[in-house]
Structure formats: C-alpha cells, structure tokens
Short mmCIF file of C-alpha atoms (C1' of nucleotides) in Angstrom, two decimals:
data_model
loop_
_atom_site.label_atom_id
_atom_site.label_comp_id
_atom_site.label_asym_id
_atom_site.label_seq_id
_atom_site.Cartn_x
_atom_site.Cartn_y
_atom_site.Cartn_z
CA MET A 1 -0.07 0.08 -0.16
CA ASP A 2 2.70 2.46 1.08
CA GLU A 3 4.79 2.34 -2.17
CA GLU A 4 7.99 4.19 -2.43
CA PRO A 5 7.41 7.78 -3.92
CA ILE A 6 8.60 8.25 -7.38
CA SER A 7 9.28 11.43 -9.28
CA ILE A 8 6.83 13.00 -11.70
CA GLN A 9 9.15 12.43 -14.62
CA GLU A 10 9.44 8.65 -13.70
CA ALA A 11 5.80 8.43 -13.64
CA LYS A 12 5.72 9.30 -17.07
CA ASP A 13 7.80 6.24 -17.96
CA PRO A 14 6.03 3.74 -20.11
CA GLY A 15 6.85 0.91 -17.25
CA TYR A 16 4.42 2.86 -14.77
CA GLN A 17 1.32 3.30 -17.10
CA GLY A 18 -1.75 1.94 -15.42
CA ALA A 19 0.12 1.41 -12.10
CA GLU A 20 -0.61 3.20 -8.76
CA VAL A 21 2.07 5.38 -7.98
CA ARG A 22 2.92 7.81 -4.94
CA LEU A 23 3.98 11.39 -5.78
CA ARG A 24 5.32 14.08 -3.61
CA GLY A 25 5.24 17.64 -4.65
CA TRP A 26 3.61 21.01 -4.53
CA ILE A 27 0.26 22.12 -5.99
CA TYR A 28 0.89 24.05 -9.09
CA ARG A 29 -2.63 24.89 -10.37
CA THR A 30 -5.99 23.72 -9.34
CA ARG A 31 -9.30 23.80 -11.35
CA GLY A 32 -12.59 22.14 -10.77
CA SER A 33 -16.43 21.76 -10.04
CA ASN A 34 -18.32 20.42 -7.37
CA LYS A 35 -18.07 16.98 -8.78
CA MET A 36 -14.40 16.87 -10.48
CA LEU A 37 -11.21 18.19 -9.15
CA PHE A 38 -7.97 18.78 -11.27
CA MET A 39 -4.79 19.46 -9.38
CA VAL A 40 -1.70 19.96 -11.29
CA ILE A 41 1.36 19.19 -9.12
CA ARG A 42 5.09 19.83 -9.56
CA ASP A 43 8.26 18.51 -8.31
CA SER A 44 11.94 19.15 -9.09
CA THR A 45 11.35 17.09 -12.37
CA GLY A 46 8.31 18.44 -13.90
CA ILE A 47 4.52 18.63 -13.73
CA ILE A 48 1.74 16.29 -13.95
CA GLN A 49 -2.35 16.72 -13.81
CA CYS A 50 -3.97 14.78 -11.09
CA VAL A 51 -7.65 14.25 -11.42
CA ALA A 52 -10.49 12.90 -9.04
CA SER A 53 -14.28 12.93 -8.90
CA ARG A 54 -16.07 13.49 -5.83
CA SER A 55 -17.08 9.71 -5.46
CA ASP A 56 -13.28 8.83 -6.06
CA LEU A 57 -12.21 10.63 -2.79
CA GLY A 58 -15.44 10.59 -0.93
CA ASP A 59 -16.98 14.01 0.22
CA ASP A 60 -14.69 14.85 3.16
CA LEU A 61 -11.47 14.38 1.40
CA PHE A 62 -12.89 15.80 -1.76
CA THR A 63 -13.55 18.96 0.03
CA VAL A 64 -10.31 19.10 1.78
CA ALA A 65 -8.33 18.65 -1.31
CA LYS A 66 -10.45 21.06 -3.31
CA ASP A 67 -9.79 23.85 -0.81
CA LEU A 68 -5.86 23.31 -0.84
CA PRO A 69 -4.27 26.59 -2.10
CA VAL A 70 -1.38 26.59 -4.65
CA GLU A 71 2.02 25.69 -3.43
CA SER A 72 0.54 23.41 -0.55
CA SER A 73 2.74 20.31 -0.17
CA VAL A 74 0.97 17.19 -0.68
CA ILE A 75 1.43 13.45 -1.41
CA VAL A 76 -0.91 11.96 -3.95
CA ILE A 77 -1.51 8.18 -4.64
CA GLY A 78 -3.20 7.14 -7.86
CA ASN A 79 -3.19 5.45 -11.15
CA VAL A 80 -0.99 6.96 -13.74
CA ASN A 81 -1.94 6.93 -17.32
CA LYS A 82 -1.47 8.58 -20.74
CA ASP A 83 -4.22 11.00 -21.23
CA ASP A 84 -4.46 13.46 -24.31
CA ARG A 85 -6.92 15.57 -22.49
CA ALA A 86 -4.25 16.48 -19.73
CA PRO A 87 -1.84 19.27 -20.19
CA GLY A 88 1.42 17.37 -20.54
CA GLY A 89 -0.31 14.08 -21.96
CA TYR A 90 -0.22 12.02 -18.62
CA GLU A 91 -2.50 12.19 -15.78
CA VAL A 92 -3.11 10.53 -12.27
CA HIS A 93 -6.27 9.32 -11.31
CA MET A 94 -6.23 10.10 -7.38
CA ASN A 95 -7.11 7.43 -4.85
CA ASP A 96 -5.87 9.55 -1.98
CA VAL A 97 -4.47 12.88 -1.37
CA ARG A 98 -2.32 13.74 1.79
CA THR A 99 -2.04 17.00 2.84
CA ILE A 100 1.73 17.62 4.29
CA SER A 101 1.28 21.53 4.73
CA LYS A 102 -1.47 23.85 3.63
CA ALA A 103 -0.15 26.82 2.13
CA ASP A 104 -0.92 30.38 2.86
CA ARG A 105 -2.15 32.52 -0.10
CA PHE A 106 0.81 32.39 -2.52
CA PRO A 107 1.85 35.91 -3.43
CA ILE A 108 2.90 35.13 -6.96
CA THR A 109 0.08 35.07 -9.20
CA LYS A 110 -0.56 35.48 -13.05
CA ASP A 111 0.51 38.87 -13.52
CA GLN A 112 4.04 39.55 -12.41
CA SER A 113 6.38 42.37 -12.68
CA GLU A 114 10.05 41.94 -12.86
CA GLU A 115 10.38 43.92 -9.72
CA PHE A 116 8.01 41.95 -7.90
CA LEU A 117 9.62 38.62 -9.01
CA ARG A 118 13.01 39.97 -7.62
CA GLU A 119 11.41 41.26 -4.39
CA ASN A 120 9.87 37.33 -4.14
CA ARG A 121 12.99 35.61 -5.61
CA HIS A 122 12.91 33.07 -2.64
CA LEU A 123 9.49 32.09 -3.99
CA TRP A 124 9.75 32.68 -7.53
CA ILE A 125 12.83 30.34 -7.68
CA ARG A 126 10.16 27.53 -7.71
CA SER A 127 9.03 28.64 -11.08
CA ARG A 128 9.38 26.29 -14.02
CA LYS A 129 11.52 29.16 -15.56
CA MET A 130 14.09 29.42 -12.68
CA ASN A 131 13.88 25.63 -12.14
CA ALA A 132 15.19 25.28 -15.85
CA ILE A 133 17.58 28.04 -15.67
CA LEU A 134 19.06 26.56 -12.61
CA LYS A 135 19.40 23.05 -14.07
CA VAL A 136 21.14 24.39 -16.97
CA ARG A 137 23.53 26.43 -14.65
CA SER A 138 24.15 23.29 -12.55
CA THR A 139 25.06 21.56 -16.16
CA VAL A 140 27.34 24.35 -17.02
CA THR A 141 29.43 24.38 -13.79
CA GLY A 142 29.47 20.47 -13.76
CA ALA A 143 30.62 20.79 -17.49
CA ILE A 144 33.48 23.29 -16.56
CA HIS A 145 34.74 20.79 -13.92
CA GLU A 146 34.46 17.74 -16.18
CA PHE A 147 36.30 19.75 -19.00
CA PHE A 148 39.32 20.82 -17.14
CA ARG A 149 39.88 17.56 -15.10
CA LYS A 150 39.63 15.60 -18.23
CA LYS A 151 42.56 17.72 -19.69
CA GLY A 152 44.61 17.05 -16.60
CA TYR A 153 43.90 20.57 -14.70
CA HIS A 154 43.64 20.69 -10.83
CA GLU A 155 41.08 22.49 -9.11
CA PHE A 156 42.69 25.31 -7.11
CA THR A 157 40.63 27.35 -4.65
CA PRO A 158 41.72 30.98 -4.10
CA PRO A 159 41.08 33.31 -1.20
CA ILE A 160 37.96 35.62 -1.11
CA PHE A 161 39.71 38.12 1.07
CA THR A 162 42.43 39.80 -0.62
CA PRO A 163 44.78 42.69 0.27
CA ASN A 164 45.45 43.78 -3.38
CA GLN A 165 43.51 45.08 -6.18
CA ALA A 166 44.01 43.25 -9.84
CA GLU A 167 41.42 44.85 -12.17
CA GLY A 168 41.12 48.82 -11.10
CA GLY A 169 40.98 50.27 -7.77
CA SER A 170 37.43 51.84 -7.88
CA THR A 171 35.57 48.73 -8.15
CA LEU A 172 36.57 46.95 -4.83
CA PHE A 173 34.28 46.02 -2.04
CA GLU A 174 35.91 46.93 1.06
CA VAL A 175 35.05 44.87 4.10
CA LYS A 176 35.95 45.09 7.79
CA TYR A 177 38.62 42.64 8.53
CA TYR A 178 39.35 42.73 12.40
CA ASP A 179 40.80 46.11 13.20
CA ARG A 180 41.49 46.99 9.52
CA SER A 181 40.12 46.74 5.87
CA ILE A 182 40.41 44.11 3.23
CA TYR A 183 38.82 43.64 -0.10
CA LEU A 184 36.46 40.77 -1.61
CA THR A 185 38.10 39.14 -4.61
CA GLN A 186 37.75 40.43 -8.09
CA THR A 187 39.72 37.66 -9.57
CA TRP A 188 41.64 34.75 -8.31
CA GLN A 189 44.50 35.68 -10.81
CA LEU A 190 47.48 36.79 -8.74
CA TYR A 191 47.01 33.57 -6.50
CA ALA A 192 46.44 31.55 -9.58
CA GLU A 193 49.79 32.71 -10.80
CA ALA A 194 51.45 31.57 -7.80
CA ALA A 195 49.83 28.32 -7.64
CA ILE A 196 50.90 27.20 -11.46
CA PHE A 197 54.37 26.93 -10.17
CA SER A 198 53.13 24.20 -8.01
CA LEU A 199 50.31 22.70 -10.09
CA GLU A 200 51.01 24.03 -13.55
CA LYS A 201 47.47 23.64 -14.87
CA ILE A 202 44.72 24.99 -12.64
CA TYR A 203 40.95 26.07 -12.74
CA ASP A 204 38.28 27.10 -10.50
CA VAL A 205 34.72 28.28 -10.40
CA SER A 206 34.15 30.74 -7.83
CA PRO A 207 32.28 33.82 -6.71
CA THR A 208 33.81 37.36 -7.78
CA PHE A 209 32.74 40.79 -6.47
CA ARG A 210 32.88 43.98 -8.20
CA ALA A 211 31.57 47.36 -7.04
CA GLU A 212 31.05 48.73 -10.43
CA ARG A 213 28.34 51.14 -10.36
CA SER A 214 26.83 49.43 -13.46
CA LYS A 215 23.02 49.25 -13.57
CA THR A 216 22.62 47.23 -16.78
CA SER A 217 21.10 43.85 -17.65
CA ARG A 218 24.61 42.57 -18.00
CA HIS A 219 26.24 43.33 -14.74
CA LEU A 220 26.18 41.86 -11.22
CA SER A 221 27.89 42.70 -8.09
CA GLU A 222 28.54 39.30 -7.20
CA PHE A 223 28.85 36.85 -10.03
CA TRP A 224 30.74 33.39 -10.77
CA MET A 225 33.85 33.35 -12.65
CA ALA A 226 35.17 30.26 -14.34
CA GLU A 227 39.04 30.78 -14.49
CA MET A 228 42.14 28.98 -15.57
CA GLU A 229 45.67 29.47 -15.48
CA ALA A 230 48.46 27.30 -16.98
CA ALA A 231 52.12 27.48 -17.23
CA TRP A 232 54.04 26.95 -20.56
CA ILE A 233 51.33 28.36 -22.68
CA GLY A 234 50.68 31.63 -24.61
CA TYR A 235 47.62 33.69 -25.10
CA ARG A 236 46.82 32.35 -28.45
CA GLU A 237 46.60 28.69 -26.96
CA ALA A 238 44.29 30.09 -24.11
CA VAL A 239 41.93 31.44 -26.79
CA GLN A 240 41.68 27.99 -28.11
CA ILE A 241 41.13 26.37 -24.76
CA ALA A 242 38.40 28.87 -24.04
CA MET A 243 36.49 28.25 -27.20
CA ASP A 244 36.92 24.38 -26.59
CA GLU A 245 35.57 24.89 -22.98
CA ILE A 246 32.42 26.97 -24.29
CA ARG A 247 31.83 24.34 -27.09
CA PHE A 248 32.00 21.32 -24.50
CA ILE A 249 29.60 23.47 -22.03
CA ILE A 250 27.17 23.82 -24.82
CA LYS A 251 27.45 20.15 -25.78
CA LYS A 252 26.69 19.16 -22.29
CA VAL A 253 23.66 21.52 -22.20
CA LEU A 254 22.32 20.00 -25.35
CA GLU A 255 22.82 16.42 -23.82
CA ASN A 256 21.07 17.30 -20.38
CA ASN A 257 18.74 20.11 -20.98
CA ILE A 258 16.54 19.68 -23.90
CA GLY A 259 13.33 19.83 -21.86
CA ASP A 260 14.76 22.94 -19.85
CA LEU A 261 15.50 24.78 -23.12
CA GLU A 262 11.98 24.03 -24.33
CA ILE A 263 10.61 25.56 -21.16
CA LEU A 264 12.86 28.51 -21.70
CA GLU A 265 11.68 28.58 -25.48
CA VAL A 266 15.23 28.28 -26.47
CA ASP A 267 15.69 26.47 -30.03
CA PRO A 268 18.42 23.85 -29.57
CA ASP A 269 18.91 23.92 -33.20
CA GLY A 270 20.68 27.32 -32.93
CA LEU A 271 23.15 26.00 -30.24
CA VAL A 272 23.84 22.91 -32.56
CA HIS A 273 24.40 25.27 -35.59
CA ILE A 274 26.97 27.07 -33.44
CA LEU A 275 28.93 23.94 -32.61
CA GLU A 276 29.18 23.15 -36.22
CA LYS A 277 30.71 26.19 -37.36
CA GLU A 278 34.26 27.48 -36.99
CA TRP A 279 34.58 30.44 -34.44
CA PRO A 280 36.70 33.26 -35.91
CA VAL A 281 39.63 34.88 -33.89
CA ILE A 282 40.56 38.41 -35.11
CA THR A 283 42.75 41.25 -34.09
CA TYR A 284 41.70 44.43 -32.41
CA THR A 285 43.00 46.18 -35.30
CA GLU A 286 41.33 43.99 -37.74
CA ALA A 287 38.06 44.40 -35.56
CA LEU A 288 38.41 48.17 -36.31
CA GLY A 289 38.77 47.71 -39.97
CA ILE A 290 35.69 45.56 -40.00
CA LEU A 291 33.85 48.24 -38.15
CA ASN A 292 34.77 50.73 -40.58
CA ASP A 293 34.15 48.64 -43.74
CA LYS A 294 31.00 47.01 -42.77
CA ALA A 295 29.38 49.20 -40.08
CA GLY A 296 30.68 52.76 -41.17
CA MET A 297 32.16 53.28 -37.57
CA ASP A 298 35.27 55.16 -37.39
CA VAL A 299 36.87 54.06 -34.02
CA GLN A 300 40.09 55.71 -33.01
CA TRP A 301 42.90 53.28 -32.46
CA GLY A 302 43.99 52.82 -28.98
CA LYS A 303 40.48 52.89 -27.31
CA ASP A 304 39.00 49.96 -25.72
CA LEU A 305 35.96 48.66 -27.76
CA ARG A 306 32.72 50.01 -26.17
CA THR A 307 29.41 48.33 -25.89
CA VAL A 308 28.08 49.95 -29.16
CA GLU A 309 31.09 48.81 -30.97
CA GLU A 310 31.12 45.41 -29.77
CA GLU A 311 27.41 45.09 -30.54
CA GLU A 312 27.83 46.23 -34.02
CA LEU A 313 30.69 43.96 -34.58
CA MET A 314 28.80 40.99 -33.30
CA LYS A 315 26.03 41.78 -35.63
CA LEU A 316 28.32 40.45 -38.27
CA PHE A 317 28.74 37.02 -36.63
CA ASP A 318 26.46 34.24 -35.55
CA THR A 319 29.07 32.50 -33.31
CA PRO A 320 31.38 33.60 -30.50
CA VAL A 321 34.33 35.61 -31.63
CA GLY A 322 37.79 35.94 -30.21
CA VAL A 323 39.26 39.35 -30.44
CA VAL A 324 43.04 39.30 -29.74
CA GLU A 325 45.55 42.00 -28.94
CA TYR A 326 43.97 45.11 -27.57
CA PRO A 327 46.15 48.23 -27.02
CA LYS A 328 48.56 47.84 -24.30
CA GLU A 329 47.27 51.36 -22.90
CA ALA A 330 43.90 50.40 -22.19
CA MET A 331 44.78 47.19 -20.47
CA ALA A 332 45.48 45.87 -16.97
CA PHE A 333 49.15 46.21 -15.67
CA TYR A 334 49.92 42.49 -16.00
CA LYS A 335 49.25 42.06 -19.65
CA PRO A 336 52.53 41.94 -21.51
CA VAL A 337 53.40 43.74 -24.82
CA LEU A 338 53.31 41.73 -27.99
CA GLU A 339 56.70 42.61 -29.86
CA GLY A 340 56.41 43.10 -33.43
CA ALA A 341 52.69 43.15 -33.84
CA ASP A 342 51.45 44.49 -37.05
CA ALA A 343 49.46 47.52 -35.41
CA PRO A 344 49.59 51.30 -35.29
CA GLY A 345 50.59 50.96 -31.42
CA PRO A 346 51.79 48.73 -28.75
CA VAL A 347 49.49 45.94 -28.27
CA ALA A 348 48.95 43.40 -25.41
CA LYS A 349 49.11 39.54 -25.49
CA CYS A 350 45.39 39.42 -24.34
CA PHE A 351 42.04 38.55 -25.64
CA ASP A 352 38.17 38.61 -25.14
CA ILE A 353 35.70 36.36 -26.27
CA LEU A 354 32.41 38.10 -27.42
CA ALA A 355 29.12 36.37 -27.57
CA PRO A 356 26.62 36.85 -30.44
CA GLU A 357 23.20 38.48 -29.94
CA GLY A 358 24.24 41.25 -27.86
CA TYR A 359 25.30 39.04 -24.71
CA GLY A 360 28.95 40.77 -24.86
CA GLU A 361 32.04 39.89 -23.34
CA ILE A 362 31.94 36.24 -21.99
CA VAL A 363 35.79 35.79 -21.68
CA GLY A 364 38.60 37.87 -20.93
CA GLY A 365 42.13 36.66 -20.58
CA SER A 366 45.77 37.36 -21.47
CA GLU A 367 49.39 35.97 -21.21
CA ARG A 368 50.94 37.63 -18.00
CA ASP A 369 53.79 39.77 -17.89
CA THR A 370 56.94 38.00 -16.47
CA ASP A 371 59.26 41.06 -16.56
CA ILE A 372 59.65 42.78 -13.05
CA GLU A 373 60.67 46.13 -14.52
CA SER A 374 57.64 46.55 -16.76
CA LEU A 375 55.27 45.18 -14.18
CA SER A 376 56.54 47.65 -11.63
CA MET A 377 56.39 50.51 -13.83
CA ALA A 378 52.75 49.53 -14.96
CA LEU A 379 51.88 49.38 -11.11
CA GLU A 380 53.34 52.59 -10.45
CA LYS A 381 51.42 54.16 -13.68
CA GLU A 382 48.13 52.82 -12.14
CA GLY A 383 48.96 54.55 -8.67
CA GLU A 384 49.43 51.31 -6.80
CA SER A 385 52.38 50.81 -4.32
CA VAL A 386 54.74 48.30 -5.72
CA GLU A 387 55.69 47.17 -2.25
CA SER A 388 52.40 45.64 -1.61
CA TYR A 389 52.80 43.52 -4.71
CA ASP A 390 56.23 42.27 -3.74
CA TRP A 391 54.97 38.68 -3.21
CA TYR A 392 53.62 38.77 -6.64
CA LEU A 393 56.87 40.09 -8.17
CA ASP A 394 58.60 37.04 -6.44
CA LEU A 395 56.87 34.81 -8.74
CA ARG A 396 59.19 36.35 -11.36
CA ARG A 397 62.26 35.91 -9.32
CA TYR A 398 61.93 32.15 -8.77
CA GLY A 399 61.74 30.20 -12.00
CA SER A 400 59.59 32.60 -14.02
CA VAL A 401 57.87 30.87 -17.04
CA GLN A 402 55.48 32.01 -19.68
CA HIS A 403 51.88 31.40 -18.51
CA SER A 404 48.32 32.57 -19.48
CA GLY A 405 45.12 32.55 -18.09
CA TYR A 406 41.26 33.63 -18.57
CA GLY A 407 38.20 34.24 -16.70
CA LEU A 408 34.69 33.07 -18.03
CA GLY A 409 31.62 35.01 -16.79
CA VAL A 410 29.43 32.14 -15.74
CA GLU A 411 26.18 34.21 -15.79
CA ARG A 412 26.99 35.79 -19.00
CA LEU A 413 27.34 32.42 -20.63
CA ILE A 414 24.24 31.02 -19.13
CA ALA A 415 22.17 34.09 -20.14
CA TRP A 416 23.54 33.77 -23.63
CA ILE A 417 22.86 29.97 -23.85
CA CYS A 418 19.37 30.35 -22.27
CA LYS A 419 18.58 33.66 -24.23
CA LEU A 420 17.84 35.39 -21.07
CA GLU A 421 16.90 39.13 -21.38
CA ASN A 422 18.70 39.78 -17.79
CA ILE A 423 21.68 38.45 -16.52
CA LYS A 424 19.82 38.68 -13.19
CA ASP A 425 17.79 35.62 -14.06
CA ALA A 426 21.12 33.51 -14.59
CA ILE A 427 21.91 33.44 -10.67
CA PRO A 428 19.32 32.48 -8.04
CA PHE A 429 19.78 35.49 -5.83
CA PRO A 430 21.10 38.40 -7.81
CA ARG A 431 23.18 40.91 -6.09
CA THR A 432 23.36 44.52 -7.71
CA MET A 433 23.99 47.96 -6.76
CA THR A 434 20.55 48.56 -5.56
CA ARG A 435 19.45 44.91 -4.51
CA ALA A 436 20.87 42.59 -1.94
CA TYR A 437 17.41 41.20 -0.88
CA PRO A 438 16.30 38.65 -0.66
"C1'" G B 1 29.79 59.48 -12.32
"C1'" C B 2 26.02 61.07 -16.18
"C1'" C B 3 21.13 60.44 -18.68
"C1'" G B 4 16.24 58.43 -18.86
"C1'" C B 5 11.56 55.73 -16.99
"C1'" A B 6 8.43 54.32 -12.99
"C1'" G B 7 5.82 54.32 -7.92
"C1'" U B 8 -2.71 54.05 -7.54
"C1'" A B 9 -6.28 47.29 -3.82
"C1'" G B 10 -2.15 41.00 -2.63
"C1'" C B 11 -0.65 41.19 -8.15
"C1'" U B 12 -0.93 43.70 -13.32
"C1'" C B 13 -2.72 48.18 -14.84
"C1'" A B 14 -6.63 52.14 -16.28
"C1'" G B 15 -7.91 57.17 -14.38
"C1'" C B 16 -3.55 62.31 -14.98
"C1'" U B 17 -6.44 68.71 -20.63
"C1'" G B 18 -7.64 69.47 -11.75
"C1'" G B 19 -14.56 68.36 -9.86
"C1'" C B 20 -13.67 60.84 -7.13
"C1'" U B 21 -18.09 58.65 -3.10
"C1'" A B 22 -10.60 56.36 -7.03
"C1'" G B 23 -12.31 51.67 -11.27
"C1'" A B 24 -11.12 46.87 -14.26
"C1'" G B 25 -8.95 41.93 -14.65
"C1'" C B 26 -6.44 38.41 -12.00
"C1'" G B 27 -5.89 36.50 -6.83
"C1'" U B 28 -8.80 35.80 -2.09
"C1'" A B 29 -13.80 34.41 0.43
"C1'" C B 30 -18.60 32.65 -0.05
"C1'" G B 31 -21.99 30.19 -3.54
"C1'" A B 32 -23.23 27.50 -8.49
"C1'" C B 33 -21.26 23.84 -11.98
"C1'" U B 34 -19.45 16.04 -13.88
"C1'" G B 35 -13.18 16.87 -18.10
"C1'" U B 36 -10.79 21.44 -16.46
"C1'" U B 37 -6.29 23.22 -19.75
"C1'" A B 38 -3.33 29.94 -15.25
"C1'" A B 39 -11.93 26.79 -16.56
"C1'" U B 40 -16.70 29.57 -16.30
"C1'" C B 41 -20.95 32.23 -13.85
"C1'" G B 42 -22.80 34.98 -9.38
"C1'" U B 43 -22.05 37.86 -4.74
"C1'" A B 44 -18.51 40.10 -1.35
"C1'" A B 45 -14.32 42.08 1.11
"C1'" G B 46 -10.10 44.59 -0.18
"C1'" G B 47 -6.99 51.82 -1.13
"C1'" U B 48 -3.83 57.52 3.95
"C1'" C B 49 -3.30 57.16 -5.14
"C1'" A B 50 5.40 56.20 -2.29
"C1'" U B 51 6.68 60.27 1.45
"C1'" C B 52 6.79 65.55 2.62
"C1'" G B 53 5.72 70.15 0.99
"C1'" G B 54 3.58 73.98 -2.47
"C1'" U B 55 -0.32 75.95 -5.98
"C1'" U B 56 -5.97 76.07 -5.94
"C1'" C B 57 -12.57 76.63 -3.43
"C1'" G B 58 -11.08 71.78 -4.67
"C1'" A B 59 -5.01 67.49 -6.24
"C1'" A B 60 -4.36 60.33 -7.99
"C1'" U B 61 -4.24 64.47 -11.69
"C1'" C B 62 -0.18 70.67 -11.85
"C1'" C B 63 4.84 71.95 -9.43
"C1'" G B 64 9.11 70.85 -6.03
"C1'" C B 65 12.15 68.07 -2.52
"C1'" U B 66 13.14 63.20 -0.90
"C1'" C B 67 12.76 57.87 -0.86
"C1'" U B 68 12.66 53.22 -3.53
"C1'" G B 69 12.85 50.33 -7.85
"C1'" C B 70 14.06 49.70 -12.95
"C1'" G B 71 16.92 50.65 -17.49
"C1'" G B 72 20.89 53.13 -20.87
"C1'" C B 73 25.87 55.09 -21.12
"C1'" G B 74 30.81 54.74 -19.20
"C1'" C B 75 33.87 50.19 -16.99
"C1'" C B 76 33.89 44.97 -17.07
"C1'" A B 77 32.85 38.99 -16.97
#
RNA sequence: GCCGCAGUAGCUCAGCUGGCUAGAGCGUACGACUGUUAAUCGUAAGGUCAUCGGUUCGAAUCCGCUCUGCGGCGCCA
C-alpha cells in the first residue's frame, strides 16, 4: 500500500502506465467543479495533472483537497495513465491525497512584474522558468569541472579576502577585517599565478565581487567566474582552450537540458548550429577595420571597444568571436606587450571572447607579464604601491615561465545559452548595486 | 559619475487637458457547476493614489524636494 514515492518524470515512464504510484510535490494549479477536481502538481522534475471525482475521494477528502491553495505540499496516490486531455499528456487518477502542509495565499499569481519577482525571488525560484535555468546552470558548472579535469587540470581554490586589487581600484568592495580593511576578490588571478608553479594547470569556479556602479542587464555585483591559469602556454593557446571549453559546455547542455531549453523557449538547433561552425579569431586592429568597412564606424585606434562597437561587430557574426591584441594602453598592468605586432601602436598579449546577439564579453584573458621592470612601471602608473605586490613579483624571481589564463563569466554564458533578457535571471539570488534582498 | 523611466487594492494596470463617493482583470472569501487546460458564472471584502511640502474653493491628476525600484552610457565577466 505504501509504495515508495517516485518523481513526476518517472511517472511518465512507460513502465508505470496503469500502475498505482505515489508522488510528492507542491500544488501548481487547481481547477474543478463540485464533482471533479483537477490538481496539477509539480516536483523538481516536472508537472503532472492529477484528477479525481467526488466519488473517488469521498465527500470529506474531496472538500479538503479542493480547498488546498497553490503551493501546498502534498502526497498524491493514484493510477497514472497517458491521457491526451491532460496538459503534458499524462494524468494521475487520485485515490488519495495527503496534505503535508497547507499553504497560505501564494503571493505570486498570473500577473508579475520583474520587480515583484525579484522582491520575491525566494518564492519565484520555484517557477518552471527558474527551475529550468538553475538546471542549465548546474550543467554549466559541472561541465566546467569535467572539461578541465579531463585535460589534467587541478581545481585550485583562491582566497576570497584579498589585500590587493587586480582590475582597477574603484571597483573593490571594502570589508571590515578585524581592526582593518580588506577587499573581496575581483579575480583569483594573482593567486593562480602563484599556484601554477606548483600545479602547472589549474582552474576554478568561484564567486567574484565587483563594486562597479553598473546598472545594466549585463552586470552583477556578485557573479561567478570560471577561471583557468596554465604554465608554459601563450595567449593564443588560451583562446583555443576557452573556445573548446565553451563548446564543451554547450554540448553538455544539449545532452542534459533539452527539456529545460524548451521551457525557456530556446531552440536547441541554434546551439547545434553554433557547434558546427568555426569560431573566428581576429585582432583588435582587424576588428576596427571591419567596423569601418561594414558598419561605417570610425573608431580611434587605442581605445577599448565600447558596448556599441561590440554590438555592431557581433551583428556580423553568429558564433562567438575571439578578439586578440588590444592596445596595451587600455589594459590592466599584468598584460605584456606583443613585440613586432602589425598594429599602429603597442598591443598586449590578451584576448576577449564576445558572444553573439548582444550578450557581450563572456571571456577575458591574457598572457601574464614576466618582466619585473615593466610590471613595476605599470603598477606605478596605475597609482599602486609596488611594495604591496612584492609577493607577486617574487613569482618572477624564482623560476619564472611563460603562462596565461582567462576568466569566463558564468552568468553571461548562461544568459546567452538560455537567451535571457537579463543576467539577473542567470543567478539564483542576484546582487546588484540596488538589490541585496532576499 | 552622467542620462532616462516608473511608484494608484495582494498582483497587473486604467484614471493624469484638476471636480472621485478612485475603477477593471487576476488573486482571495462565499455560492453554483461532472473533463478542466493559469476553466466558467454570481456575490462580497479589499485603497492615508510612495513620502513630505507647495499651487488651488478643490489634487491620484499641476509644481518641487526626498525615498524606493528599473534601465541606458561609461567600466567590466
């Protein structure tokens, strides 16, 4: 009588058709008359319609079940069958409904604004949309681990509290640290550079904090970055690794999340198509030429590409594009100059990967400068105290080697794969300049 | 840092050439209904129109400050 509960997804398996099953879940919708009750329930795997007539359950139980509000938790026992009349094509004829917890009136109803859903994120996370996104997210982070481990990389976990900046001073979160201040990490990079002299090939997926005053649909104050750092490789190899990584992630999403993409109304064929194509790698200087020729934009050499320029450029491509060798001037202190480059000015051994359809930069990376003199000069130029980076400069004093690394913005990648309008939906509890609740 | 948009029932909105005793749909409560597809029908409850101040005989409506949220630029992943 008390059979083991199964998931809603399992109940749709041919082996269970006609059988009595026990399902656990939450009420997603209810409809009915005084003789019939339709109760759609959901669990982590999906939704299924459950139906009963008054005579099936008896007057008392029918009345109790009919009064259960949306999001009440229940155990349903009944016979599952294919039924074309049911949404989703399967239906459970209920023999029993057990109330685990009767819900209060659920605040989220048919009409929802973005703001209201963010205010109620702790409840909205139950929605089919968020459920699907979070499953894709789990696939993405899992795929990152799998990709690097298969290639012989070690997972390396950096500190989150850091005394130094690495990406420009104005974007650090300063926090109390006993009787002084410290910062939340903006990147694992300086520590990763130390670690490669032990592990050679490392990666991580970890939170990153940037206090940029950006109020856009592409920015978060707390986001997850998947980074890699490896000894003995140059920036051009790093570009290829990053592209392989993204391809691998997309492949895994296609293997595991077709149903979720469907809920998100994303056509998987688009992703398949992207996997089939070559992804171009162009230089910054070439990018300016393309912008001039095909978009009529006259961008002054030496400036970083701005959002409009990236958007115009990516209108010309339907796959991710690697852009390499940006002007040294616009780049962070640790990016070395490429000698003998075919460009109007000094360029750095660095790259970005841009996603199509306006999703912008999803990867940024570079080779790392191994020259103490030029590093010290670059730090001074940025107004940093060279002394506080002494430990970092040590890495150049004891057996320095060529090395490169990059960071992939996990939420930006998810937003692109899932075609989300806003990056805030790519993370369960978004943190922005104006929101740290719930 | 700069620019723009918004705040009216639990939710989504209408009302904004000043005349309101502030409406609708959804949700909720009660009732009806034997196959519903975010069912349908009936009845009801539910509001200091974000705050403060100003103009006016009269302000949801016009003006100003503030607060809150959202987006765009810049910067970045």
